[in-house]
XYZ file of C-alpha atoms in Angstrom:
561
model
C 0.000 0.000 0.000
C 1.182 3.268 -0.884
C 1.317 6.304 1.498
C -1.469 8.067 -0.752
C -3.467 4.852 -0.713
C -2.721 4.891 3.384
C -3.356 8.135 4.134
C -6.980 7.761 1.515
C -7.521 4.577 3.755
C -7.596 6.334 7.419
C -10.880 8.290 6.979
C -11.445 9.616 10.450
C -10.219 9.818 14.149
C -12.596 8.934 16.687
C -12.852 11.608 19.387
C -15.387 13.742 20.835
C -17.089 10.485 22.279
C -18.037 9.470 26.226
C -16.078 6.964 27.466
C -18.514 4.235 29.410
C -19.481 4.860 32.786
C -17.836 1.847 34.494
C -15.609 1.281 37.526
C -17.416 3.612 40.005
C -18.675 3.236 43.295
C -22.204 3.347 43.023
C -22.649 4.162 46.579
C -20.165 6.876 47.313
C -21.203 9.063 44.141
C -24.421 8.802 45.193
C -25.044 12.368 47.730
C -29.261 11.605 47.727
C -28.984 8.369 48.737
C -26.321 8.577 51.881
C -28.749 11.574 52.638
C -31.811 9.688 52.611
C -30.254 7.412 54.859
C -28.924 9.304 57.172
C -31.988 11.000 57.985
C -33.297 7.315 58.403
C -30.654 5.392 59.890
C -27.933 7.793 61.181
C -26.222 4.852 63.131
C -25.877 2.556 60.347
C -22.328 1.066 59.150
C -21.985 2.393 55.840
C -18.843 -0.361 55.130
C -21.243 -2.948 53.435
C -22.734 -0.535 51.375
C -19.779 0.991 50.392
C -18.265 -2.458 49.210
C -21.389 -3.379 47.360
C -21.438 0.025 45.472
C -18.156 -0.551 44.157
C -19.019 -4.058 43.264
C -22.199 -3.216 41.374
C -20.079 -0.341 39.897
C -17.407 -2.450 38.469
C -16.678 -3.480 34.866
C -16.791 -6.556 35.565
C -20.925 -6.350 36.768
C -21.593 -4.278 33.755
C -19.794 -7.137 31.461
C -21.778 -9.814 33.091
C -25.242 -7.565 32.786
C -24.643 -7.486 28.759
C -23.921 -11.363 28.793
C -27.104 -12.397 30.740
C -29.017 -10.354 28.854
C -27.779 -10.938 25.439
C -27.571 -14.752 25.798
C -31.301 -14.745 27.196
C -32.646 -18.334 28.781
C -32.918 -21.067 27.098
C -35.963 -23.405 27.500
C -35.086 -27.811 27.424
C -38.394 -29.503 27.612
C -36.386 -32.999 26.708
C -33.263 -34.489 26.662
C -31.813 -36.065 23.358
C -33.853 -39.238 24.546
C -37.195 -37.745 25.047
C -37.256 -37.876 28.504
C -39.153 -34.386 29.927
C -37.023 -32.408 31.510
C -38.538 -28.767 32.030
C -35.058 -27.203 32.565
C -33.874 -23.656 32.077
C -30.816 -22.923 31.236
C -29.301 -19.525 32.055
C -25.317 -18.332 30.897
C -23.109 -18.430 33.332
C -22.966 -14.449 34.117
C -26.776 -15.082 34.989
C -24.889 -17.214 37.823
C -22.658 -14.805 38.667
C -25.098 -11.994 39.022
C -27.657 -13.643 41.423
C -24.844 -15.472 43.334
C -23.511 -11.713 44.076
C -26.902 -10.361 45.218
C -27.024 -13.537 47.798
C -23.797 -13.411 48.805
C -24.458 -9.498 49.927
C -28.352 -10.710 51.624
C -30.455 -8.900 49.409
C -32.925 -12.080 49.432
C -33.147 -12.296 53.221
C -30.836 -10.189 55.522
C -34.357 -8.420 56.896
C -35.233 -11.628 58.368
C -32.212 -13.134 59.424
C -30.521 -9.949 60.760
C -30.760 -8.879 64.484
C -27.735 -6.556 65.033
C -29.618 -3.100 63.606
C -32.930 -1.489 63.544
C -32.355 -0.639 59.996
C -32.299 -4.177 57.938
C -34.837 -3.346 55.669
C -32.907 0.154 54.869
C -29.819 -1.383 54.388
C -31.167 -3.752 52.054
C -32.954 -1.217 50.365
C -30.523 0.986 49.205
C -28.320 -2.284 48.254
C -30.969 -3.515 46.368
C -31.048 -0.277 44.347
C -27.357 0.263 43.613
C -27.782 -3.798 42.300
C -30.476 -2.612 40.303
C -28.347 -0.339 38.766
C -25.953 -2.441 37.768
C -28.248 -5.360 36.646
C -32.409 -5.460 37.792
C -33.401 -8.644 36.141
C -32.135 -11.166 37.837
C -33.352 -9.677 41.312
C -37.119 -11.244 40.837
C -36.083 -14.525 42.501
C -34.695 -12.758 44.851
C -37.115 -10.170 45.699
C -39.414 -13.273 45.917
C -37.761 -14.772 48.109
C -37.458 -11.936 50.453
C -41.659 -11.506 49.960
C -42.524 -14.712 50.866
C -40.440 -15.097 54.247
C -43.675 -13.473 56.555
C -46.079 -15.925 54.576
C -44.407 -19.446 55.615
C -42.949 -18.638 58.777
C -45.969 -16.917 60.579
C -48.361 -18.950 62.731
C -50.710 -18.834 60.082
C -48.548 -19.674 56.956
C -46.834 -23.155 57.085
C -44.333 -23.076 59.729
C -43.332 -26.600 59.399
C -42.137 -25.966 55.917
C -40.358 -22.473 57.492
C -38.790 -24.525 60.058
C -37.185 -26.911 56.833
C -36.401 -24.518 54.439
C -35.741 -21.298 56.445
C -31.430 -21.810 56.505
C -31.985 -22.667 52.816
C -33.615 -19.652 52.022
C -30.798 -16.927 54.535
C -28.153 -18.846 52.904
C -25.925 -16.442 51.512
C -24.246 -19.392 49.484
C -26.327 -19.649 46.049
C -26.599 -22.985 44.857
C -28.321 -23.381 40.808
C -28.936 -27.263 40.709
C -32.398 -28.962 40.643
C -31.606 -30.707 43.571
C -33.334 -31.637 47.236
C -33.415 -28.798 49.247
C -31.821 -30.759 52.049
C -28.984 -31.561 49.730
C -28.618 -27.726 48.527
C -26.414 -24.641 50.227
C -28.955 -21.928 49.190
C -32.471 -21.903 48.317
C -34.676 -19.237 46.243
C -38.529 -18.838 45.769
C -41.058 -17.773 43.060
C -44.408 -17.361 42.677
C -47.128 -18.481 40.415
C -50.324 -16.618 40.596
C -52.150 -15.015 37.085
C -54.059 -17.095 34.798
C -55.301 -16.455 31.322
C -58.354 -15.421 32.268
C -57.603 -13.648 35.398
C -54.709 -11.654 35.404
C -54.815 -8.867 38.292
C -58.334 -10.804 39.080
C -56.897 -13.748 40.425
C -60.369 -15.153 42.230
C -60.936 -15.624 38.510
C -58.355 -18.663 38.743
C -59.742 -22.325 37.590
C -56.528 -24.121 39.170
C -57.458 -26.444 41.113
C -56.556 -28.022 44.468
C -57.503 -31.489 46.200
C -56.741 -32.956 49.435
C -53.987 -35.517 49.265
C -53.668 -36.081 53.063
C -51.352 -34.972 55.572
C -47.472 -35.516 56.673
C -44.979 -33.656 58.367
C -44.997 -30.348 56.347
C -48.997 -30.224 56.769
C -52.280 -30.583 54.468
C -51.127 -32.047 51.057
C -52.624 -31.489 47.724
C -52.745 -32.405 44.207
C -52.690 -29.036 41.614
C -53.937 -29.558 38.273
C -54.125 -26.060 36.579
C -52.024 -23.897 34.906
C -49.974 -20.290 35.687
C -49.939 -17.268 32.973
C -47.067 -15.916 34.586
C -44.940 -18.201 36.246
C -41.591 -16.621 37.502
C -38.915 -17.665 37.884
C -38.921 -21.533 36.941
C -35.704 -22.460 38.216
C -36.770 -21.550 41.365
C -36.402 -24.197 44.005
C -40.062 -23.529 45.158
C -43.113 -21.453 44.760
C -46.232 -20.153 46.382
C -48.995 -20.118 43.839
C -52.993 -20.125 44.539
C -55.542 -22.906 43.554
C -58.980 -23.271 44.246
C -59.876 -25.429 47.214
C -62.631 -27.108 48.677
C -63.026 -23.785 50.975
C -61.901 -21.498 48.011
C -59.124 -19.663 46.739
C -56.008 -21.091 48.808
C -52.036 -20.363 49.029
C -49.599 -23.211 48.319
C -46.461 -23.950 49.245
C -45.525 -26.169 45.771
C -41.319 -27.477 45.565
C -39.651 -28.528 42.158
C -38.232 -31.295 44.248
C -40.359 -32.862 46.330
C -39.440 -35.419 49.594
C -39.719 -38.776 48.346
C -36.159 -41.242 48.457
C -33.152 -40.645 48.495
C -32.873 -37.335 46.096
C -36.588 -36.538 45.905
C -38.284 -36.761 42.597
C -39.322 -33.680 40.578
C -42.572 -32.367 40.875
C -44.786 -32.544 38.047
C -44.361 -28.652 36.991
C -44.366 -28.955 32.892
C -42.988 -24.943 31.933
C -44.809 -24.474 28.602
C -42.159 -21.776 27.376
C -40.432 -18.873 28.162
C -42.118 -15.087 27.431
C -40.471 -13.186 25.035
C -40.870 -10.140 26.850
C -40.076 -6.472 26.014
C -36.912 -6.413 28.658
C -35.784 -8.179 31.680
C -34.195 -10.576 29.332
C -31.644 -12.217 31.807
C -34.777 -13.479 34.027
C -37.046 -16.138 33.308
C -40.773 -15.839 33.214
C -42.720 -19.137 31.869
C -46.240 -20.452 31.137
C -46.532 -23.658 33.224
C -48.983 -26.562 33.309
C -49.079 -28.359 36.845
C -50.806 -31.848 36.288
C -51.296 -33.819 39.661
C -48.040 -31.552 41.231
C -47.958 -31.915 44.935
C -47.888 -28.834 47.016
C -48.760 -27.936 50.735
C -51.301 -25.461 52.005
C -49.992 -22.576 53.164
C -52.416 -20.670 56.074
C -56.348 -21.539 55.775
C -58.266 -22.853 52.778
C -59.787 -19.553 51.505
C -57.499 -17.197 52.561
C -54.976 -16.931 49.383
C -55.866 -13.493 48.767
C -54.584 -12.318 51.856
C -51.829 -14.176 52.483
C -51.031 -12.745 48.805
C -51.615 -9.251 49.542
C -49.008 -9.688 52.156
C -46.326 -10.957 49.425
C -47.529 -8.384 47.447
C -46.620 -5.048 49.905
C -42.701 -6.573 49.826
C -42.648 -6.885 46.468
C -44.252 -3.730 45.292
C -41.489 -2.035 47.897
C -38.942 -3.769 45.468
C -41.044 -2.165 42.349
C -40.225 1.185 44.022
C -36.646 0.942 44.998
C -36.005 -1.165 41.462
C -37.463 1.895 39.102
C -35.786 4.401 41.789
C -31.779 2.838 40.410
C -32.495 2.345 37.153
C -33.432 6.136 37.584
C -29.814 6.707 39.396
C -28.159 5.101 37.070
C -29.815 6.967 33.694
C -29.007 10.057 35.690
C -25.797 9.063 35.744
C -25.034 8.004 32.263
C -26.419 11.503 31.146
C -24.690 13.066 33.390
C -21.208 11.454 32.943
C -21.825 11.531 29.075
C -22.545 15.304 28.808
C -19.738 16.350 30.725
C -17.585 14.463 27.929
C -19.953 15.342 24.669
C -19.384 18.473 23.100
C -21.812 20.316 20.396
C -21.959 23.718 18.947
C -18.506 24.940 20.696
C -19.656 23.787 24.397
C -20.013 20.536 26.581
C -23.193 19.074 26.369
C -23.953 20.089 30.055
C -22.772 23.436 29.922
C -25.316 24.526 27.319
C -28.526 26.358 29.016
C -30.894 23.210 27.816
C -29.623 19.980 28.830
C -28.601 21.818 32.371
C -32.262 22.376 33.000
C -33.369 18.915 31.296
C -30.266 17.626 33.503
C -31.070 19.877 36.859
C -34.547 18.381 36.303
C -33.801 14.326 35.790
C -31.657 14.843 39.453
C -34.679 16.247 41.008
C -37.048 13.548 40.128
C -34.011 10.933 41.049
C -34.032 12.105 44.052
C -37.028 12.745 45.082
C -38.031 8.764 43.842
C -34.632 7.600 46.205
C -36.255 9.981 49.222
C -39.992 7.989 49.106
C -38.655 4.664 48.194
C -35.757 4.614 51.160
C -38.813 6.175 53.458
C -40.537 3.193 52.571
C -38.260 0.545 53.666
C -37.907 2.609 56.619
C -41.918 2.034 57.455
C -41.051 -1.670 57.079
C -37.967 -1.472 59.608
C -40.840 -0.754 62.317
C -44.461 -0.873 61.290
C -44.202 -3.822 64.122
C -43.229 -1.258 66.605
C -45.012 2.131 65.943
C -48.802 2.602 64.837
C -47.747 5.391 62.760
C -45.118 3.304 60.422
C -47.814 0.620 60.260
C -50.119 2.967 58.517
C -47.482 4.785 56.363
C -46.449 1.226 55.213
C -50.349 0.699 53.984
C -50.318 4.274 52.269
C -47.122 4.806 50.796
C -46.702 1.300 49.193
C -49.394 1.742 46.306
C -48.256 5.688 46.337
C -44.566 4.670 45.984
C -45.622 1.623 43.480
C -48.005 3.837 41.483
C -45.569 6.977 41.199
C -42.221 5.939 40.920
C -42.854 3.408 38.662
C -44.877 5.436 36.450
C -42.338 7.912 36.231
C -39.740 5.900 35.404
C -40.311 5.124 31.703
C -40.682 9.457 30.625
C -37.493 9.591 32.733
C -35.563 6.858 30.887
C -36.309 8.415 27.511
C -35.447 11.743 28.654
C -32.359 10.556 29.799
C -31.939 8.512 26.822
C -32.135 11.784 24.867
C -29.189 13.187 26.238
C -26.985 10.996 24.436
C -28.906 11.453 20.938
C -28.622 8.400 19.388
C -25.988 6.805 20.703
C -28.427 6.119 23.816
C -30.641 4.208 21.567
C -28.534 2.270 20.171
C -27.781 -1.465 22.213
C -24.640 -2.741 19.854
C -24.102 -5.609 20.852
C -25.387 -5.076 24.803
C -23.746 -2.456 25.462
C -26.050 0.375 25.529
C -26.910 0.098 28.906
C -29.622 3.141 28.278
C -31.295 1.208 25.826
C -31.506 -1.473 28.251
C -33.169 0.816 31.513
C -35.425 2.425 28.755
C -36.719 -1.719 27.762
C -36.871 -2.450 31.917
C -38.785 0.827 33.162
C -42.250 -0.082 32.179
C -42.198 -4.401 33.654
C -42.034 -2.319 37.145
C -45.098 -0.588 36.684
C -46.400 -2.805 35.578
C -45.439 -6.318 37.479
C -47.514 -7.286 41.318
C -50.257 -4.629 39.977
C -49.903 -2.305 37.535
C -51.344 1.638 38.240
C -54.946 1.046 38.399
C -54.373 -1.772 40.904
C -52.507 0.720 42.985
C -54.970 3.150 42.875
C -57.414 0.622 44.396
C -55.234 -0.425 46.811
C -54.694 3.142 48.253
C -58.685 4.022 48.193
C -58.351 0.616 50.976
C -55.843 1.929 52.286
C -57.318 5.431 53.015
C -60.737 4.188 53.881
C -59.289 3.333 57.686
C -60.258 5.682 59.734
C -56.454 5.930 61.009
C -55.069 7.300 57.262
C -55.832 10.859 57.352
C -54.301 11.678 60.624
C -51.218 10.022 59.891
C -50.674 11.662 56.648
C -50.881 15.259 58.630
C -48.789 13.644 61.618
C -46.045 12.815 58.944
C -46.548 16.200 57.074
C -46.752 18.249 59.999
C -42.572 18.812 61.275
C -42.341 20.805 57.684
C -45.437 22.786 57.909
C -43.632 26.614 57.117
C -40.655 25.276 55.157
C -42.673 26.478 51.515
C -46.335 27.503 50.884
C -46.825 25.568 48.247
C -46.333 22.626 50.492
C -48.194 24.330 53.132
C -51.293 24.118 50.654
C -50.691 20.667 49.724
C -50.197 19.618 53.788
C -53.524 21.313 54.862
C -55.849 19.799 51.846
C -54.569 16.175 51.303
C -56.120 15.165 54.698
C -59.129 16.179 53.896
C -59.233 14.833 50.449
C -58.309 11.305 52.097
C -61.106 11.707 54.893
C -64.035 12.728 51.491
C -62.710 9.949 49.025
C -65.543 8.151 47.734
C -65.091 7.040 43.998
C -62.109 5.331 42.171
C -61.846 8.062 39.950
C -60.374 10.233 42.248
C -57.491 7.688 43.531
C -54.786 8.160 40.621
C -54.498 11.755 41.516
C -54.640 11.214 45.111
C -51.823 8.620 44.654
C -49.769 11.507 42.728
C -50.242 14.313 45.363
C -49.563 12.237 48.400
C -46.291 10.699 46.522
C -45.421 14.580 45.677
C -46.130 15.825 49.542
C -44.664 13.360 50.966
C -41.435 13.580 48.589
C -40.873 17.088 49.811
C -41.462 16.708 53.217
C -38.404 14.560 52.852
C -36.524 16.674 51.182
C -36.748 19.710 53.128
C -34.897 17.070 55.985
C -32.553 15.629 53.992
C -31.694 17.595 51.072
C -30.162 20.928 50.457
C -32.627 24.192 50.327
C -31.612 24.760 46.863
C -33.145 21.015 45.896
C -36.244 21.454 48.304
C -37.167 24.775 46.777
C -36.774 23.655 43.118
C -38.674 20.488 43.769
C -41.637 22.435 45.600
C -41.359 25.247 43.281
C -41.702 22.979 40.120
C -44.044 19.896 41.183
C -45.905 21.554 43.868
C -46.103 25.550 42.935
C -46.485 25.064 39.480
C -43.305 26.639 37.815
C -42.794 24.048 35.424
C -44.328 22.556 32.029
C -44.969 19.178 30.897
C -41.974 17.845 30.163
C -38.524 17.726 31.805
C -36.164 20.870 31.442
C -38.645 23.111 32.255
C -37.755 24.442 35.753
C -38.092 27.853 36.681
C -35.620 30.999 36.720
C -35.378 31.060 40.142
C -34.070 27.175 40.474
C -30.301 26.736 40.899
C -29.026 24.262 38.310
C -25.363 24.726 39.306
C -26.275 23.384 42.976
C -28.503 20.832 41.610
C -26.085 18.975 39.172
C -23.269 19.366 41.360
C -25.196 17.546 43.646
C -26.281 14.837 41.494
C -22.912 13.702 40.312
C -19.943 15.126 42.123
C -17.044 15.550 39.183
């Protein structure tokens, strides 16, 4: 080749491109989140947190995040020989990835902790910075953390608890269909929609009969089937059947006693959903035929031991959409300062700094409600007044994070143009939070179900006066807070039609989000988030904050350079 032919050849220099955000500590670049814990927990060690953010920060995570998700599950009904087999097979980052979220507790530390007040805090704000780095595989593991209060209480199955409870705090994972005597960790799912039923699940035709009893209880035979059955590899799973007293909770193993291994239960998984994200997880259409289970609590009362899975779970829904948020934050943010256009970084022109300023408010304010949350969990057992804010702010928190999350991932997706929609190959993480946002709003009831769930909430007589209790401290800190403060305990006390609930759900998320702010954030982010969702200085879309809000303050806040 010729130098002419060379130099012809070489038709551009890269440059003027982000580099990825990788190898940070997800924990210590994150100012909202240490804030909104130590207004909640200002005595907890910060050293497990600290290593986890790193962790989930690391190359290495983000590598293993584009494997699972690019080499998605694989479905074997048989073997070569014919024989059924009903195995899932996941790539080996999968592995890696759920083995490091139980090897840091997230599936059970609440439960098996009893050196802080704070477990369900801690775990919290672990279980976001994981999120960040990779959210699907957490749904065994956030099942597994929901079902704990079902088996173990007096009225669950505490005979299979008393089994299968140092399976299921193991912090050792373990991925082989095996007995769960023989295995160093155990995980749970749950199967609970049907076809016809979705959300309605007293629609469900599965069906339960007696099979006797032995040592973990009332046995059963299920014949049925599950719309939504997640995640199949699971070592067990609570589902609901129809019983001779009505709609029942089950206790159902894929190994079940029996010799010396067990045998496997007759679960036949149907196939996999090809699903818009959460490709690393597994969610499957199964057929039980003749499956044994055990009854978990009293014939008839599946709905409520259900409800009770449901309130951890939709916690997880909440803290889940609240790191995806972080970390789209964060990619904008890290991407803008690197991105130049028009003779300026990205994040120095007037614009993206309000679009920017704006994205870290919302971040925030989603981290503020959902750590508050957990914090109503931590001791709802001991204090009247967390009891009832853990009724009311789980549908709030469900219903408003979640449905902010997908206008905030394409907003932040818009700040890198299209290089944020673009996946090659896995790697655009942004593409990836944009295809995750929505299964959170969606998943253990999407808004409408919320919405219901909050008008039962608010109809005890107990609601209203613990909204102004918790509202109250901040009374004088900004009038348009003031306004909110005096009129949403009212509006709980009148509300009397369905209708009404969505926007209830939206003003009680928004009043309560500032009344945490004005503790835990600086005055320059309390003013622009009152000012903007509360006071009305702001349009319909993000980047519309007012003159008077401080952009410098907020972004320098949102990711220290």
């Amino acid at each position: 080749m010729t130098a002419a032919t060379a130099r012809l050849a070489h038709t551009h220099d890269v440059f003027n491109q982000s580099t990825p955000w990788a190898d940070v500590n997800l924990f210590t670049t994150n100012l909202p989140l240490q804030d909104a814990l130590r207004l909640h927990a200002p005595d907890l060690p910060l050293a497990g947190l600290t290593a986890l953010g790193a962790e989930m920060g690391s190359a290495e995570m983000q590598t293993h995040a584009r494997l699972a998700n690019t080499h998605k599950p694989q479905l074997r009904t048989h073997d070569r020989f014919g024989h059924r087999t009903d195995v899932v097979e996941f790539h080996p980052s999968y592995h890696a990835l759920i083995g490091a979220a139980l090897r840091h507790g997230l599936h059970a530390t609440p439960w098996s902790r009893t050196d802080t007040a704070h477990a369900h805090t801690e775990r919290a704000a672990g279980f976001m910075m994981f999120t960040e780095a990779e959210p699907s595989v957490l749904c065994p593991v956030s099942m597994s953390y929901a079902v704990t209060p079902a088996l173990r209480s007096a009225g669950g199955n505490p005979a299979v608890w008393a089994d299968w409870s140092a399976g299921l705090a193991s912090t050792q994972y373990d991925p082989r269909l095996a007995l769960f005597s023989q295995k160093s960790a155990l995980t749970m799912g749950m199967g609970m929609t049907e076809k016809q039923g979705g959300s309605d699940v007293r629609a469900n035709t599965t069906q339960a009969v007696a099979d006797g009893e032995d040592a973990w209880g009332p046995r059963y035979r299920i014949t049925g089937h599950k719309w939504f059955f997640s995640a199949p590899m699971c070592d067990a799973f609570l589902i609901l059947a129809q019983a001779p007293g009505g709609l029942t909770c089950f206790f159902l193993p894929r190994v079940v006693p029996g010799g010396a291994d067990g045998s496997v239960n007759n679960i036949r998984i149907q196939r996999l959903k090809d699903k818009l994200g959460n490709h690393a997880n597994a969610s499957s259409e199964v057929e039980f035929i003749d499956a044994i289970a055990w009854r978990v609590g009293e014939e008839g009362r599946g709905v409520a031991q259900i409800l009770e899975m449901g309130t951890m779970t939709r916690l997880d829904c909440a803290l889940g959409t609240s790191g995806l948020m972080r970390q789209a934050l964060s990619i904008a943010l890290h991407h803008t300062r690197q991105r130049a256009a028009f003779g300026k970084k990205l994040i120095d022109q007037p614009l993206m700094r309000n679009v920017l300023a704006d994205l870290a408010l919302e971040s925030e304010a989603a981290t503020a409600l959902s750590i508050r949350l957990a914090n109503a969990f931590d001791h709802k057992d001991q204090s009247e007044h967390e009891a009832v804010m853990a009724r009311l702010l789980t549908p709030v928190a469900k219903f408003w994070v979640c449905k902010r999350g997908s206008v905030f991932a394409q907003e932040a997706m818009e700040c890198l143009g299209g290089n944020g929609y673009v996946e090659e190959g896995g790697e655009g993480v942004m593409a990836r939070i944009y295809r995750e946002m929505p299964l959170n709003s969606i998943w253990e009831g999407a808004g409408n179900i919320m919405a219901l769930d909050l008008l039962r909430a608010v109809r005890r007589a107990d609601t209203a006066a613990a909204l102004a209790d918790e509202l109250a401290p901040v009374r004088g800190a900004h009038p348009a807070l003031d306004r909110m403060a005096s009129a949403l305990p009212l509006r709980v006390d009148a509300m009397t039609t369905e209708a009404e609930a969505r926007r209830l759900a939206q003003d009680v998320a928004l009043a309560v989000q500032a009344a945490l702010l004005v503790r835990s954030a600086p005055a320059s982010v309390f003013g622009a988030f009152c000012d903007s969702r509360l006071g009305g200085d702001w349009g319909y879309s993000f980047g519309t904050l007012g003159t008077g809000a401080d952009l410098d303050a907020l972004l320098a806040r949102a990711l220290p350079t």
